[in-house]
PDB file of C-alpha atoms in Angstrom:
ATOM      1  CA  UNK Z   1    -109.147  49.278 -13.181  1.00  0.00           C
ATOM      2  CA  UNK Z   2    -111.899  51.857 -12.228  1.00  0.00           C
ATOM      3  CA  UNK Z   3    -112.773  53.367  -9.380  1.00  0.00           C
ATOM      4  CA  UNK Z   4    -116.244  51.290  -8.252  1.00  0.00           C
ATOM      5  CA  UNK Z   5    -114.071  48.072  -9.041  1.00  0.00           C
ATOM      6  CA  UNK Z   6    -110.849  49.321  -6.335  1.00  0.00           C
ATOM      7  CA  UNK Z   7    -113.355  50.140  -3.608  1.00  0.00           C
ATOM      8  CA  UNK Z   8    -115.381  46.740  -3.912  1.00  0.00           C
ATOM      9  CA  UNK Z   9    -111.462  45.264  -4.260  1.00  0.00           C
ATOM     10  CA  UNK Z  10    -110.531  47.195  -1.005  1.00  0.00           C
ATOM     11  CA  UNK Z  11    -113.660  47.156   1.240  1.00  0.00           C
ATOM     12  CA  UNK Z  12    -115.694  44.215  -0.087  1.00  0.00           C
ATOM     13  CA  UNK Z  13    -112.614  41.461  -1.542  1.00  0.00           C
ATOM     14  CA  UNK Z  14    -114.289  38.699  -0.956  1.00  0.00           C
ATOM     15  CA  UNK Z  15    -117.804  39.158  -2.347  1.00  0.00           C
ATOM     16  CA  UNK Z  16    -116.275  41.554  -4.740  1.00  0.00           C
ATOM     17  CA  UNK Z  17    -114.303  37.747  -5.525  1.00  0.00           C
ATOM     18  CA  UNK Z  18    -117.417  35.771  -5.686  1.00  0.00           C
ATOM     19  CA  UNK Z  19    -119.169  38.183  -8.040  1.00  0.00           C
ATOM     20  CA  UNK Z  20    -116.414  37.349 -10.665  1.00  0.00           C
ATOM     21  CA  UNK Z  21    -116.948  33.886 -10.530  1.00  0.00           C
ATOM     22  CA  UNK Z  22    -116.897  32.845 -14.127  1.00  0.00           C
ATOM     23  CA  UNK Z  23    -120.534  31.370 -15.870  1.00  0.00           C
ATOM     24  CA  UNK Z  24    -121.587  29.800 -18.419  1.00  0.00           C
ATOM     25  CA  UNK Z  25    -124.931  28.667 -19.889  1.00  0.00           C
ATOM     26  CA  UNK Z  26    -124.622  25.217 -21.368  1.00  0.00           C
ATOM     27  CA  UNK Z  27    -127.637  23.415 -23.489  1.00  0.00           C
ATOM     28  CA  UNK Z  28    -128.791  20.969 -21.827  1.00  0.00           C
ATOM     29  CA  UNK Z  29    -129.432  17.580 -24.181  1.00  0.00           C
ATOM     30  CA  UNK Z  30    -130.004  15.221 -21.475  1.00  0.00           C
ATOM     31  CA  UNK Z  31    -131.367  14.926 -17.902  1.00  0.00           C
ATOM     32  CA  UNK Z  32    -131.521  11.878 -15.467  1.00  0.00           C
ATOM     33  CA  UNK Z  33    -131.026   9.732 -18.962  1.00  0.00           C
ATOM     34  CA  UNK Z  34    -133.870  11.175 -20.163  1.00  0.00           C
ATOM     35  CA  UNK Z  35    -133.599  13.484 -23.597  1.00  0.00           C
ATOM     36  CA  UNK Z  36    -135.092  16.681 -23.001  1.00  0.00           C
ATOM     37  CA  UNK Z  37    -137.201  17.455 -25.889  1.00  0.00           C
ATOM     38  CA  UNK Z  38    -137.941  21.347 -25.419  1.00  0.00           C
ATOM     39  CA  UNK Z  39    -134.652  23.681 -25.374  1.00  0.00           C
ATOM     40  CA  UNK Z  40    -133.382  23.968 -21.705  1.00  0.00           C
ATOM     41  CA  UNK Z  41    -130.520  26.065 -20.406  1.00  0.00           C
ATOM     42  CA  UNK Z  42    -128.242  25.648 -17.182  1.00  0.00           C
ATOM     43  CA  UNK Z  43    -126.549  28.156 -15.805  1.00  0.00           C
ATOM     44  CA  UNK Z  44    -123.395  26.860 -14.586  1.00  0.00           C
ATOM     45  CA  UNK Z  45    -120.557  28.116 -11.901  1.00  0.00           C
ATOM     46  CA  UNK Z  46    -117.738  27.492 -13.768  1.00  0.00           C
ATOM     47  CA  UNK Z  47    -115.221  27.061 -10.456  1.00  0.00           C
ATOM     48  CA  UNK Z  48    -117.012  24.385  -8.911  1.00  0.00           C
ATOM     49  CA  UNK Z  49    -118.941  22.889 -11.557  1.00  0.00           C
ATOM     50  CA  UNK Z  50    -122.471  23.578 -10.016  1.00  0.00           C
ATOM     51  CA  UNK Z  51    -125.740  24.463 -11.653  1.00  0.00           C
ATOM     52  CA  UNK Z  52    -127.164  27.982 -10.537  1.00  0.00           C
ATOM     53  CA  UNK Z  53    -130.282  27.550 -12.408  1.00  0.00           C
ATOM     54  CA  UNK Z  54    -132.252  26.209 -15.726  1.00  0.00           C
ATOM     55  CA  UNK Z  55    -133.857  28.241 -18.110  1.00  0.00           C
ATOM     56  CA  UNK Z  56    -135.537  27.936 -21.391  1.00  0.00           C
ATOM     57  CA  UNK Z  57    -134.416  28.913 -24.867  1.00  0.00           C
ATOM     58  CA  UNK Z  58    -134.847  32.800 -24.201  1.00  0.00           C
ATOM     59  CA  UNK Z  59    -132.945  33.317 -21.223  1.00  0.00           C
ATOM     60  CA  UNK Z  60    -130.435  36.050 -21.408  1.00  0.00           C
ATOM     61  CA  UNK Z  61    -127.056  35.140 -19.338  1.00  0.00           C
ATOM     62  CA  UNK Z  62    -125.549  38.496 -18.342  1.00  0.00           C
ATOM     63  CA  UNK Z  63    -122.574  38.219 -15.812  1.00  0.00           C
ATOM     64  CA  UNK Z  64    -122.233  39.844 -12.442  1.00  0.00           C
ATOM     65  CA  UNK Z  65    -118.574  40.746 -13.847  1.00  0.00           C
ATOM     66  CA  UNK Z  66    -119.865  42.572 -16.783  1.00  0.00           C
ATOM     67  CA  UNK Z  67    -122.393  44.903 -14.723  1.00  0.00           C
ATOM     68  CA  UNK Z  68    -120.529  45.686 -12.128  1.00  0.00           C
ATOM     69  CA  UNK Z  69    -117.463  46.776 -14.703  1.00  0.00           C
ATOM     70  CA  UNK Z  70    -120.170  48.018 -16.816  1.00  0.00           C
ATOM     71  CA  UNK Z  71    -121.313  50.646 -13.988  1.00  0.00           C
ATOM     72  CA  UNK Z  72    -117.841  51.155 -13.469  1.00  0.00           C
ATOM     73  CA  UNK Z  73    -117.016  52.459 -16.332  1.00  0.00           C
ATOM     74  CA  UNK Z  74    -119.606  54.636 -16.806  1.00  0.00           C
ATOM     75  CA  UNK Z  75    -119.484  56.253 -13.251  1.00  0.00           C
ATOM     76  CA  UNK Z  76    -115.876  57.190 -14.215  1.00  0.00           C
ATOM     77  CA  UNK Z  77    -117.043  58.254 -17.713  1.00  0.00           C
ATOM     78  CA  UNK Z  78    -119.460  60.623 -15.944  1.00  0.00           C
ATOM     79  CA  UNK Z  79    -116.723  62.217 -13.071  1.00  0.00           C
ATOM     80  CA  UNK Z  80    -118.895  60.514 -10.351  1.00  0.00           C
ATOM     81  CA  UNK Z  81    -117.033  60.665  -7.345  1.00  0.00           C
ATOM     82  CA  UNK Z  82    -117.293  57.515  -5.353  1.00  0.00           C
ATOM     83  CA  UNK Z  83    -115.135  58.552  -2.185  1.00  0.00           C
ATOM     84  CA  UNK Z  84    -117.338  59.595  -0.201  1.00  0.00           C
ATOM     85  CA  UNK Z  85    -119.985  56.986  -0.916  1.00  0.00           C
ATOM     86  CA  UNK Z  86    -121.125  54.259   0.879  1.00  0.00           C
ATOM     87  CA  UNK Z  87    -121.124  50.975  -0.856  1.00  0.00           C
ATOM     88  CA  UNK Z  88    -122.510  48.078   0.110  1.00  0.00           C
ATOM     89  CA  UNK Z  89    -122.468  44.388  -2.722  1.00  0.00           C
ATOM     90  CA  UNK Z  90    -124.939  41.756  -1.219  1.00  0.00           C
ATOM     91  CA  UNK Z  91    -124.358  38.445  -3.010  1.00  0.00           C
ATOM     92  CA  UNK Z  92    -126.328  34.971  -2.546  1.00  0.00           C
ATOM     93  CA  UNK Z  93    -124.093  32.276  -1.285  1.00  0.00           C
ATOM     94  CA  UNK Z  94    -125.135  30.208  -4.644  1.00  0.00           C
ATOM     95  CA  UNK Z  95    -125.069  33.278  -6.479  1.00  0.00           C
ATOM     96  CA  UNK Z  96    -128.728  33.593  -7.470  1.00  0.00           C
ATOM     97  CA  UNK Z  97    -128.561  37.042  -7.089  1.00  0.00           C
ATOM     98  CA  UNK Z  98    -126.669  40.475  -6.711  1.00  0.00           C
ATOM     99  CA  UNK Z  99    -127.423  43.333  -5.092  1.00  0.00           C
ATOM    100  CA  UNK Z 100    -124.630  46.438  -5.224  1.00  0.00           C
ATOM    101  CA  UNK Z 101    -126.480  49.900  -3.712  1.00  0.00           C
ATOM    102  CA  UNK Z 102    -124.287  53.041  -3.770  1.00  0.00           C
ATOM    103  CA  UNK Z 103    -125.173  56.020  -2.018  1.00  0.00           C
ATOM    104  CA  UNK Z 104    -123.524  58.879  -2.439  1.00  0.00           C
ATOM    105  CA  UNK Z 105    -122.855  60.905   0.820  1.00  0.00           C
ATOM    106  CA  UNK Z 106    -121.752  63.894  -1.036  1.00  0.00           C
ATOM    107  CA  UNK Z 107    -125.315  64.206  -2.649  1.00  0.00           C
ATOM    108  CA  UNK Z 108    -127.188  65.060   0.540  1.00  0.00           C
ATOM    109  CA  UNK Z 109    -130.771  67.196   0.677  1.00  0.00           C
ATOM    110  CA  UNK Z 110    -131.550  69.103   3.709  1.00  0.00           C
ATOM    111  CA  UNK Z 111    -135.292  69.176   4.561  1.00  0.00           C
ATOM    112  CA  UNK Z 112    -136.403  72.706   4.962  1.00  0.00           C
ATOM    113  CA  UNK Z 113    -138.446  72.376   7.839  1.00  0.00           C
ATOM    114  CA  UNK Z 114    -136.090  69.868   9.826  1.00  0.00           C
ATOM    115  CA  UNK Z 115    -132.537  70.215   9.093  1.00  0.00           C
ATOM    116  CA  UNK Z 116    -132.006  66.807  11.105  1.00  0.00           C
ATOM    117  CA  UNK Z 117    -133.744  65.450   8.279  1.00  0.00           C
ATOM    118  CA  UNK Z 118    -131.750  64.405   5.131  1.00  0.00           C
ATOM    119  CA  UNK Z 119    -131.963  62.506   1.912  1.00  0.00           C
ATOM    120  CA  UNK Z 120    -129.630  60.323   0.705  1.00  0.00           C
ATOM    121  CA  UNK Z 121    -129.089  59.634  -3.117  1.00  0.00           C
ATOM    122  CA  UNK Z 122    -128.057  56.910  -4.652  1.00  0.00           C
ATOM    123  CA  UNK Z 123    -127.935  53.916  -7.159  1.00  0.00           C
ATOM    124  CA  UNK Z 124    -128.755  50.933  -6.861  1.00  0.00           C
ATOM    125  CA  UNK Z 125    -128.255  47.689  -9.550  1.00  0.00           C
ATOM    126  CA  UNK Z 126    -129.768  44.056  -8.853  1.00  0.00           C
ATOM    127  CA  UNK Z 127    -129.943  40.769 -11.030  1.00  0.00           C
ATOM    128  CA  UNK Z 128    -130.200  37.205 -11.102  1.00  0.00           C
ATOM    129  CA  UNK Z 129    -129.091  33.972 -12.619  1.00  0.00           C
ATOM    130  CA  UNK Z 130    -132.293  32.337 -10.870  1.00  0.00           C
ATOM    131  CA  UNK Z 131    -134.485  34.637 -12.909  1.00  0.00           C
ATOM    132  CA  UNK Z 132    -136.120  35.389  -9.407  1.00  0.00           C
ATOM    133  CA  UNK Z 133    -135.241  38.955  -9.809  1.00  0.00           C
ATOM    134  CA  UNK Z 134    -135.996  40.925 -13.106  1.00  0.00           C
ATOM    135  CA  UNK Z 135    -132.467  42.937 -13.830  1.00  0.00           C
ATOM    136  CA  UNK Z 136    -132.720  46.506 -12.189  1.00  0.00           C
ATOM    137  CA  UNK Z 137    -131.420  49.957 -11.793  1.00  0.00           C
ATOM    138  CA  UNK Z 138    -132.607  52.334  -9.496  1.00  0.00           C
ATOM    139  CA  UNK Z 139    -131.857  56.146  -8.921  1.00  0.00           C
ATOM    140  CA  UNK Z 140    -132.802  55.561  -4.767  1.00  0.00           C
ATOM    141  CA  UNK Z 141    -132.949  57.707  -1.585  1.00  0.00           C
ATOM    142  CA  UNK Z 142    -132.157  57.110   2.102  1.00  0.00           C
ATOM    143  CA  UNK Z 143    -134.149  58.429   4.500  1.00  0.00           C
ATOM    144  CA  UNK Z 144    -133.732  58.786   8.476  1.00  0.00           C
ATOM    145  CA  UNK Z 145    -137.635  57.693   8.765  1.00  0.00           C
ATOM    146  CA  UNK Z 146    -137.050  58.203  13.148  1.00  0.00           C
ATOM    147  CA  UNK Z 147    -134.652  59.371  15.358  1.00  0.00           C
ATOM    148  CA  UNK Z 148    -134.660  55.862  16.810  1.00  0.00           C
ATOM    149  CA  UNK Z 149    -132.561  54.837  13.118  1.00  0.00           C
ATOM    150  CA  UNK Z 150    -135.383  53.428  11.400  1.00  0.00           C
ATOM    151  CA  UNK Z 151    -134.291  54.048   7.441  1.00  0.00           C
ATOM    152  CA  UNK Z 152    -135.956  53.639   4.478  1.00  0.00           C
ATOM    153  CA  UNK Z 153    -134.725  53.446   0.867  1.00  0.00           C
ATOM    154  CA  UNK Z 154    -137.304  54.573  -1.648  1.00  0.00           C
ATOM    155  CA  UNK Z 155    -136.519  54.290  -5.472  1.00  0.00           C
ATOM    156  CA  UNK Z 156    -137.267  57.410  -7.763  1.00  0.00           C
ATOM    157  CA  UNK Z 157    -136.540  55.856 -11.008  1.00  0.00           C
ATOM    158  CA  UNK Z 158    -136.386  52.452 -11.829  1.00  0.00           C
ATOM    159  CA  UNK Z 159    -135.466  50.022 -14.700  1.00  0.00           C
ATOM    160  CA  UNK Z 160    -136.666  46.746 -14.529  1.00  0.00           C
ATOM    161  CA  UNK Z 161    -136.355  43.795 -17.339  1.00  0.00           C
ATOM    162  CA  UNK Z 162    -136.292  40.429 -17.818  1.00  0.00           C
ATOM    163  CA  UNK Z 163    -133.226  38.052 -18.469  1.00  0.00           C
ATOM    164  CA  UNK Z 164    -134.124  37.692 -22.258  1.00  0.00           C
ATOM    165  CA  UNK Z 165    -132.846  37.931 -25.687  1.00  0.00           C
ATOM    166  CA  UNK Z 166    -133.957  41.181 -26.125  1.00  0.00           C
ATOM    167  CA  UNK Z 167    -131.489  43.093 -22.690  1.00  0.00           C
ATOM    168  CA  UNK Z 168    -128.888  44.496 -23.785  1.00  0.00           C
ATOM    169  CA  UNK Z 169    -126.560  46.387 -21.138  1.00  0.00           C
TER     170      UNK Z 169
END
């Protein structure tokens, strides 16, 4: 077990829960009685036997479980120290999408001219089975934008791709 995986265990259980939910994508042959001629894939939640979404032939299924172990992993590979981070996981009820932002509170810039004024760093990961969001990672900052708590998160580097054959995490 790795250290991303106990705090989402410990602070966010349930969604943490949800995220593992076991899928599958299943050819589709038939629909309504009908044959469907050109390939089509469901994605399907495997603990209720729902679909989350169709796709066509090219559509790459890459489980919630696997990234979030993934980053896991390599945030323990790299000594990242996630305890005092703040860690949110943001998951659709259907699970068309995941969003898991971690900022770390031990990586905080001073601005020069107003000490009051800090940046935040973080990560932040976010994909799909809809296909309504292309997979990303993000290198991200917070920023106090007011003193009234208006924030703002702002990525600096960003990897966006599509759910295809070709992603490989």
């Amino acid at each position: 077990m790795t250290t991303l995986i106990n705090i989402l265990k410990k602070n966010h259980s349930n969604d943490l829960d949800h995220a593992m939910t076991p899928v599958k994508l299943i050819d589709v042959k038939t629909q309504n009685n009908f044959t469907v001629n050109n390939p089509k894939y469901m994605v399907a939640n495997l603990n209720n036997n729902t679909e989350i979404a169709t796709h066509g032939k090219d559509y790459n299924l890459i489980p919630y479980e696997k990234i979030l172990f993934g980053l896991s992993t390599a945030l323990n590979q790299y000594g990242i120290d996630l305890n005092k981070s703040t860690i949110n996981l943001d998951l659709h009820p259907n699970l068309n999408y995941m969003r898991l932002r971690v900022l770390f509170d031990n990586l905080t810039h001073v601005m020069k001219y107003n000490p009051k004024d800090t940046l935040k760093f973080g990560i932040e990961v976010i994909s799909s089975y809809d296909a309504s969001i292309v997979f990303q990672l993000r290198t991200v900052f917070l920023r106090l934008i007011c003193s009234n708590g208006m924030k703002a998160i702002r990525p600096l580097q960003a990897t966006e791709k599509k759910h295809t054959k070709g992603l490989i995490l």
